[in-house]
XYZ file of N, CA and C in Angstrom:
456
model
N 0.827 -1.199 0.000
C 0.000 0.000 0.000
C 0.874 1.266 0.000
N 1.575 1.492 0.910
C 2.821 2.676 0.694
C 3.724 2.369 -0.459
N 4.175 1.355 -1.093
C 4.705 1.865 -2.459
C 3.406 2.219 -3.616
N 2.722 1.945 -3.549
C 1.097 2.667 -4.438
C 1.311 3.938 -3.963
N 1.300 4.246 -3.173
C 1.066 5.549 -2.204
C 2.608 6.758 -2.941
N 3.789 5.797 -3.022
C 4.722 6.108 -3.280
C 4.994 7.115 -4.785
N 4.378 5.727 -5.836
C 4.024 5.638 -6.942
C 2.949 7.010 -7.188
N 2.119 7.142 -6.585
C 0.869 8.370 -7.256
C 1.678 9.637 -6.704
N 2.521 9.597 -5.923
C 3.414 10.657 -5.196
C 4.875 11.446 -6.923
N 4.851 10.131 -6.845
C 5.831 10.432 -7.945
C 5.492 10.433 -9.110
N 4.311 9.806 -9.531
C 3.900 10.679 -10.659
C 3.141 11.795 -10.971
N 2.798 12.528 -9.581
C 2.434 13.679 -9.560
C 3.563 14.870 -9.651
N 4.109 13.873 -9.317
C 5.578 15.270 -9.028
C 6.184 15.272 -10.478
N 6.343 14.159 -11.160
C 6.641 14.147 -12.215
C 5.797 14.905 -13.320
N 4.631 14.992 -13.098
C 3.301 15.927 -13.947
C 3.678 17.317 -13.752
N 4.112 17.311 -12.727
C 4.312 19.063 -11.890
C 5.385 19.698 -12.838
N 6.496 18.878 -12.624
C 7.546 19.261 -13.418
C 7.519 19.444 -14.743
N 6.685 18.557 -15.740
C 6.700 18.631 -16.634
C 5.338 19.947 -17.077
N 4.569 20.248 -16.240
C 3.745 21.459 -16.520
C 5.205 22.682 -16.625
N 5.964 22.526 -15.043
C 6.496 23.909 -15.120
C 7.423 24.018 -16.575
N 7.934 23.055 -16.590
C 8.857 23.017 -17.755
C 8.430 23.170 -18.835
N 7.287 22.350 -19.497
C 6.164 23.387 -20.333
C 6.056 24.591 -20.363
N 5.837 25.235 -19.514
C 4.848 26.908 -19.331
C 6.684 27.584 -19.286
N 7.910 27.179 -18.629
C 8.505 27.882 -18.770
C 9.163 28.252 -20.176
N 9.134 26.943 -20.987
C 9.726 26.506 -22.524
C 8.820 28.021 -23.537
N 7.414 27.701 -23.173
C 6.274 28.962 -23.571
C 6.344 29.994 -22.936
N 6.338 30.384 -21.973
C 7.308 31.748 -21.651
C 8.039 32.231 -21.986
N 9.195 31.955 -22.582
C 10.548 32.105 -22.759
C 10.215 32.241 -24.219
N 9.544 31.460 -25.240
C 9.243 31.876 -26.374
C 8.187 33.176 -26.610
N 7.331 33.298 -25.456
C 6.506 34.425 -25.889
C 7.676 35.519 -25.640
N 8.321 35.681 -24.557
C 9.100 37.266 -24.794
C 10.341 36.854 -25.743
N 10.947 35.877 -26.033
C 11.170 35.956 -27.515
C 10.143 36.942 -28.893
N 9.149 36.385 -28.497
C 7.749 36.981 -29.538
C 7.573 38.398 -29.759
N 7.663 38.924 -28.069
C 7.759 40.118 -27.855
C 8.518 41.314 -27.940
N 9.722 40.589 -28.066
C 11.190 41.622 -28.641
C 11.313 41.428 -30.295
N 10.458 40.690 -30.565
C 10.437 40.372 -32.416
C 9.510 41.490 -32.740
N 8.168 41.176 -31.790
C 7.325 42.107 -32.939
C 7.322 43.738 -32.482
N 8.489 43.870 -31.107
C 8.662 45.086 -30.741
C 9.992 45.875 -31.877
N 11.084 44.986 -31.983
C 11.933 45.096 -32.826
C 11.250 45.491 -34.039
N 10.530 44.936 -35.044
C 9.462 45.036 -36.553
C 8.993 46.547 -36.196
N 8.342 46.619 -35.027
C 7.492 47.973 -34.865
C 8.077 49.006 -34.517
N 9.345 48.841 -34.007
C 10.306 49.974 -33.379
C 10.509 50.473 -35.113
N 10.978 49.620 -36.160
C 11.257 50.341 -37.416
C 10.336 50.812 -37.975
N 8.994 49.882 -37.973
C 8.146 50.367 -39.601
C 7.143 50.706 -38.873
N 6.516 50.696 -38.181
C 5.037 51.410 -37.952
C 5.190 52.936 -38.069
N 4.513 52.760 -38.297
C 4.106 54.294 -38.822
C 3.225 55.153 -38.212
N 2.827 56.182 -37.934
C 1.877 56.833 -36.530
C -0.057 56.401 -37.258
N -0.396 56.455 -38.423
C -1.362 56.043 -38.989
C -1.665 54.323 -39.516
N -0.162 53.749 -39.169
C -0.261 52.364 -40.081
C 0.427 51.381 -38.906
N 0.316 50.628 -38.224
C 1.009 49.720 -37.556
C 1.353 48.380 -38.098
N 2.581 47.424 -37.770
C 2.903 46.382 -38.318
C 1.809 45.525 -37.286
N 1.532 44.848 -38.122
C 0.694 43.739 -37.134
C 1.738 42.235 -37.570
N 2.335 41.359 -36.402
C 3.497 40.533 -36.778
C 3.126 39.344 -35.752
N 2.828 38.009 -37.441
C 2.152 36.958 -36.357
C 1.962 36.016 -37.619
N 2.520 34.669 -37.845
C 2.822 34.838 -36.720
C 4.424 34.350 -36.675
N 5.286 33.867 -35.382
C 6.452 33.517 -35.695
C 6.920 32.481 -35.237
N 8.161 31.595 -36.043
C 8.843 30.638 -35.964
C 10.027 31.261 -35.555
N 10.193 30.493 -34.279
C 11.407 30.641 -33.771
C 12.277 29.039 -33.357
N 13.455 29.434 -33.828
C 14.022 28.423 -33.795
C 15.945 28.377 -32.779
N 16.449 28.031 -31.962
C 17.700 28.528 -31.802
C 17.980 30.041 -31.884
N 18.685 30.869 -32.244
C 18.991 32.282 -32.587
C 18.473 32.808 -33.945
N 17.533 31.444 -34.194
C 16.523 32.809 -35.365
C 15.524 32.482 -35.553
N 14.509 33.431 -36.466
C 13.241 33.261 -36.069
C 13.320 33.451 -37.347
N 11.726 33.715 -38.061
C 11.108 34.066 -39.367
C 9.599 34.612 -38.867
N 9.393 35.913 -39.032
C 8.111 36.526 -38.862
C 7.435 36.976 -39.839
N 6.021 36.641 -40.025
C 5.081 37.267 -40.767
C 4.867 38.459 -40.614
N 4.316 39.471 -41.483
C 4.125 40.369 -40.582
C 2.786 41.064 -42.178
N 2.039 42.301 -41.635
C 1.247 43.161 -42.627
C 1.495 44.338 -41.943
N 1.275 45.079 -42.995
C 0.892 46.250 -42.686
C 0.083 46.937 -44.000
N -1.591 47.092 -43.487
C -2.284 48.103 -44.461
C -2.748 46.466 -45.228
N -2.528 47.213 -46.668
C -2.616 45.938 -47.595
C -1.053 45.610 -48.024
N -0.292 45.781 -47.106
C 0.995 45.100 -47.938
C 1.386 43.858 -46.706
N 2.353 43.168 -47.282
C 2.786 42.243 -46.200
C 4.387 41.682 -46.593
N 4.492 40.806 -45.770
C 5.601 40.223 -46.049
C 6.356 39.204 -44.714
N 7.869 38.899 -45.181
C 8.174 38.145 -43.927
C 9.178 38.564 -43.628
N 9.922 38.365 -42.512
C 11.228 38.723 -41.971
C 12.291 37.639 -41.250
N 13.444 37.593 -41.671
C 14.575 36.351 -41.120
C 15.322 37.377 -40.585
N 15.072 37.150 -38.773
C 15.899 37.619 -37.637
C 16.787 36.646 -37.007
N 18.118 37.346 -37.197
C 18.961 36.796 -35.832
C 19.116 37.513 -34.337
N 19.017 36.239 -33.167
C 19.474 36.973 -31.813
C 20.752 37.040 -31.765
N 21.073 38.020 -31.343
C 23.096 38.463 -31.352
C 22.686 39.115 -29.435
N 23.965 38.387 -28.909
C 23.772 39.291 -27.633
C 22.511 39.404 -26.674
N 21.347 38.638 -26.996
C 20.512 38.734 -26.491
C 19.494 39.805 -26.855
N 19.437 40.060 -28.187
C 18.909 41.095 -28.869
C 18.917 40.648 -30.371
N 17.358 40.853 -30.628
C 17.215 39.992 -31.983
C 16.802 41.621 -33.250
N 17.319 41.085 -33.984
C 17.835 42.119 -35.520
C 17.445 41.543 -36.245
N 16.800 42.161 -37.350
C 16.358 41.411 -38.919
C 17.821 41.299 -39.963
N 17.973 40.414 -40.402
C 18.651 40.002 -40.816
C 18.692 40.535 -42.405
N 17.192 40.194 -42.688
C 16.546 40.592 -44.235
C 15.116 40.342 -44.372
N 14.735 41.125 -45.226
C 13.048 40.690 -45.260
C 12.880 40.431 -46.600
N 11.411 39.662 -47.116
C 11.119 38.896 -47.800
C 10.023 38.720 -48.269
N 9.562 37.525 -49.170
C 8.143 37.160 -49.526
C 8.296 35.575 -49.154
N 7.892 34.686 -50.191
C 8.453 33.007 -49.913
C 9.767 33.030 -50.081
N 10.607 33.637 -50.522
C 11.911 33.123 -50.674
C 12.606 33.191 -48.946
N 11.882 33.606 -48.102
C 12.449 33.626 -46.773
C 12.130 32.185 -46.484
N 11.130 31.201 -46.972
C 10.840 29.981 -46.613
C 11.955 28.807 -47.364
N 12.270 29.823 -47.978
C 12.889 28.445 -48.962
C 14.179 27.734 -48.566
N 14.992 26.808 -47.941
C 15.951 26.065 -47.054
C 17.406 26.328 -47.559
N 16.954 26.758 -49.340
C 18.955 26.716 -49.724
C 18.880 28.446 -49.593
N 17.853 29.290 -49.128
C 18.112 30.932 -48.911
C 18.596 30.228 -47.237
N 17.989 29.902 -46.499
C 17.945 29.738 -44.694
C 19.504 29.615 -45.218
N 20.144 28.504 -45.541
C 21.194 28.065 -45.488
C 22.061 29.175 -45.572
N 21.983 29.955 -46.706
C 23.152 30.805 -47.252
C 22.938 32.227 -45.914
N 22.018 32.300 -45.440
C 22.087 33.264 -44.823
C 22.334 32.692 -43.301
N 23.591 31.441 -43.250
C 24.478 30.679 -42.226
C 23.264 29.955 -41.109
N 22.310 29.611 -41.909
C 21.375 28.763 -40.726
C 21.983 27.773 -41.050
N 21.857 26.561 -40.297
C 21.987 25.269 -40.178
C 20.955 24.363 -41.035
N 20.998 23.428 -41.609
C 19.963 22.635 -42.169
C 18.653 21.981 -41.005
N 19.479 21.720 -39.922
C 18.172 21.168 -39.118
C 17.726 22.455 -38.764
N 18.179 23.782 -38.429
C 17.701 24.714 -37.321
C 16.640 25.810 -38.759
N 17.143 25.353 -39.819
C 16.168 26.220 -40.823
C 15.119 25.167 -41.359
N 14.844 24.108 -41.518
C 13.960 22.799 -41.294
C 12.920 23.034 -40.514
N 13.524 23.416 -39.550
C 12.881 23.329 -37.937
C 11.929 24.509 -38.207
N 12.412 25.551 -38.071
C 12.239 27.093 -38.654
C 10.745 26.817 -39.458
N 11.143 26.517 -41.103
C 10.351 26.487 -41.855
C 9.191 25.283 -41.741
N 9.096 24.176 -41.047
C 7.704 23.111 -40.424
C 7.494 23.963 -39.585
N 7.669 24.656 -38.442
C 6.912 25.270 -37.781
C 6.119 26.663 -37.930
N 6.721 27.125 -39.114
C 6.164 28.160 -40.116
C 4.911 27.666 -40.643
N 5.103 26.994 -41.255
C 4.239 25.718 -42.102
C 2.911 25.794 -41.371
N 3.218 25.087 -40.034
C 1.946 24.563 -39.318
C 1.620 25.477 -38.596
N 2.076 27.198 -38.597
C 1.255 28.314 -37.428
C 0.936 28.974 -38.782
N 1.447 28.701 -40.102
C 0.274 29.019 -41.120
C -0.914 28.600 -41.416
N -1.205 27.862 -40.830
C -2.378 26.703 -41.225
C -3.886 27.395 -40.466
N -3.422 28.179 -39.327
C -4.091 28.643 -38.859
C -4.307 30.223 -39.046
N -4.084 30.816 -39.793
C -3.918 32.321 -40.603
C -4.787 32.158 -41.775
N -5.491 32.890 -42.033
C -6.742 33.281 -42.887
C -5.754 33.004 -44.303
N -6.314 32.528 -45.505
C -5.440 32.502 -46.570
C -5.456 34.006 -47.391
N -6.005 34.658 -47.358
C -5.861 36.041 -47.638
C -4.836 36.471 -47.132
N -4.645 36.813 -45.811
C -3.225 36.894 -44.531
C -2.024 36.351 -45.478
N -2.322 35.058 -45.714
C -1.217 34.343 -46.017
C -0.838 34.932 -47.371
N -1.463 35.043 -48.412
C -1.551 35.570 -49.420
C -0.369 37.512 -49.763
N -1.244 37.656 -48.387
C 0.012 39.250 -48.056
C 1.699 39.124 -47.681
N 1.593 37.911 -47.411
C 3.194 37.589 -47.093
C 3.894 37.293 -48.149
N 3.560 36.822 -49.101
C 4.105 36.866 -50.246
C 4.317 37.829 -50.977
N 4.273 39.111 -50.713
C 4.036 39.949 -51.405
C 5.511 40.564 -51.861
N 5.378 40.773 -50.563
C 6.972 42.066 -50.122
C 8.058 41.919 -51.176
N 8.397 42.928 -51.862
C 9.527 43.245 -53.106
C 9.008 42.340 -54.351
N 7.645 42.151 -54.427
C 7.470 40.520 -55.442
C 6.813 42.307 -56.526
N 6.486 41.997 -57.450
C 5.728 43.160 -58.876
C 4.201 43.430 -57.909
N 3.774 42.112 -57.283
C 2.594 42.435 -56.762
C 2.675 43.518 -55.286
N 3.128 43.595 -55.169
C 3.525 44.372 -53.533
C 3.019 45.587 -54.175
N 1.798 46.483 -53.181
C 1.261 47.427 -53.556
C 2.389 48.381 -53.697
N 3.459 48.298 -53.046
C 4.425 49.469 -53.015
C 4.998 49.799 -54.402
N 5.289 48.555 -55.167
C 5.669 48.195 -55.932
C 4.667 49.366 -57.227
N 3.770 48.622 -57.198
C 2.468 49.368 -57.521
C 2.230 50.964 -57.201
N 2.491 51.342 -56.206
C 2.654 53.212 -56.058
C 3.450 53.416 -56.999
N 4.527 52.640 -56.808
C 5.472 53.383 -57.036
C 5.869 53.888 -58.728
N 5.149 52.855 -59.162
C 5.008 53.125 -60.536
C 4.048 53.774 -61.582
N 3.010 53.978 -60.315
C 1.609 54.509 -60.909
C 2.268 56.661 -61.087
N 3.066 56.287 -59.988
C 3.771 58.406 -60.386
C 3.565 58.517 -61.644
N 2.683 59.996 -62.048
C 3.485 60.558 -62.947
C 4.658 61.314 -62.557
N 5.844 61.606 -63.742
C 7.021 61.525 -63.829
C 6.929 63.363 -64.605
């Protein structure tokens, strides 16, 4: 009866641990989250236009963020340096694609990793949304589009 007793003792404790270690693993990625989409907004928002940035794959010292703003969109490949994460370069799909991750010194598993978990927090983003991320520097990017509509 006391090793039963023993037994529900220790696998409670074992549940415990594995909650905290959970919630701390998700903690630690949300203010990851939070210095990404503060970093995006510290540059481009604009006092009438805000980046809205979501969502993101983070992987080791880099991430890949979605992001819109208005009707334009696009994505962004950040590295953490120092404990402080920097965009590296921004993008449309070619930020998804594994031989760009590579050249811009990711690792094959850590840009893998990166891009399936991209994958599957797209799945849950409106396909319109998704549709704006592709945009950025592509002919379709409304900017693209201003910019050519000037008369000269």
């Amino acid at each position: 009866d006391f090793m039963f007793y023993k037994m529900i003792n220790l696998k409670r404790l074992l549940m415990a641990i594995f909650a905290i270690t959970t919630c701390s693993i998700s903690i630690a990625a949300s203010t990851d989250q939070i210095e990404i989409i503060n970093t995006i907004s510290r540059i481009y928002d604009k006092p009438n236009l805000k980046v809205t940035t979501n969502p993101i794959s983070i992987n080791e010292n880099f991430a890949i963020a979605d992001w819109t703003q208005g009707n334009r969109g696009g994505r962004a490949l950040l590295k953490k340096d120092n404990g402080h994460w920097a965009i590296i370069t921004c993008g449309a799909d070619e930020i998804k694609d594994l031989k760009n991750l590579k050249d811009a010194g990711i690792s094959t598993n850590v840009a893998k990793a990166l891009i399936e978990q991209l994958n599957q927090l797209e799945k849950s983003i409106d396909p319109n949304q998704i549709h704006l991320f592709s945009l950025f520097g592509t002919k379709n990017d409304p900017k693209h589009a201003e910019h050519h509509d000037h008369k000269h």
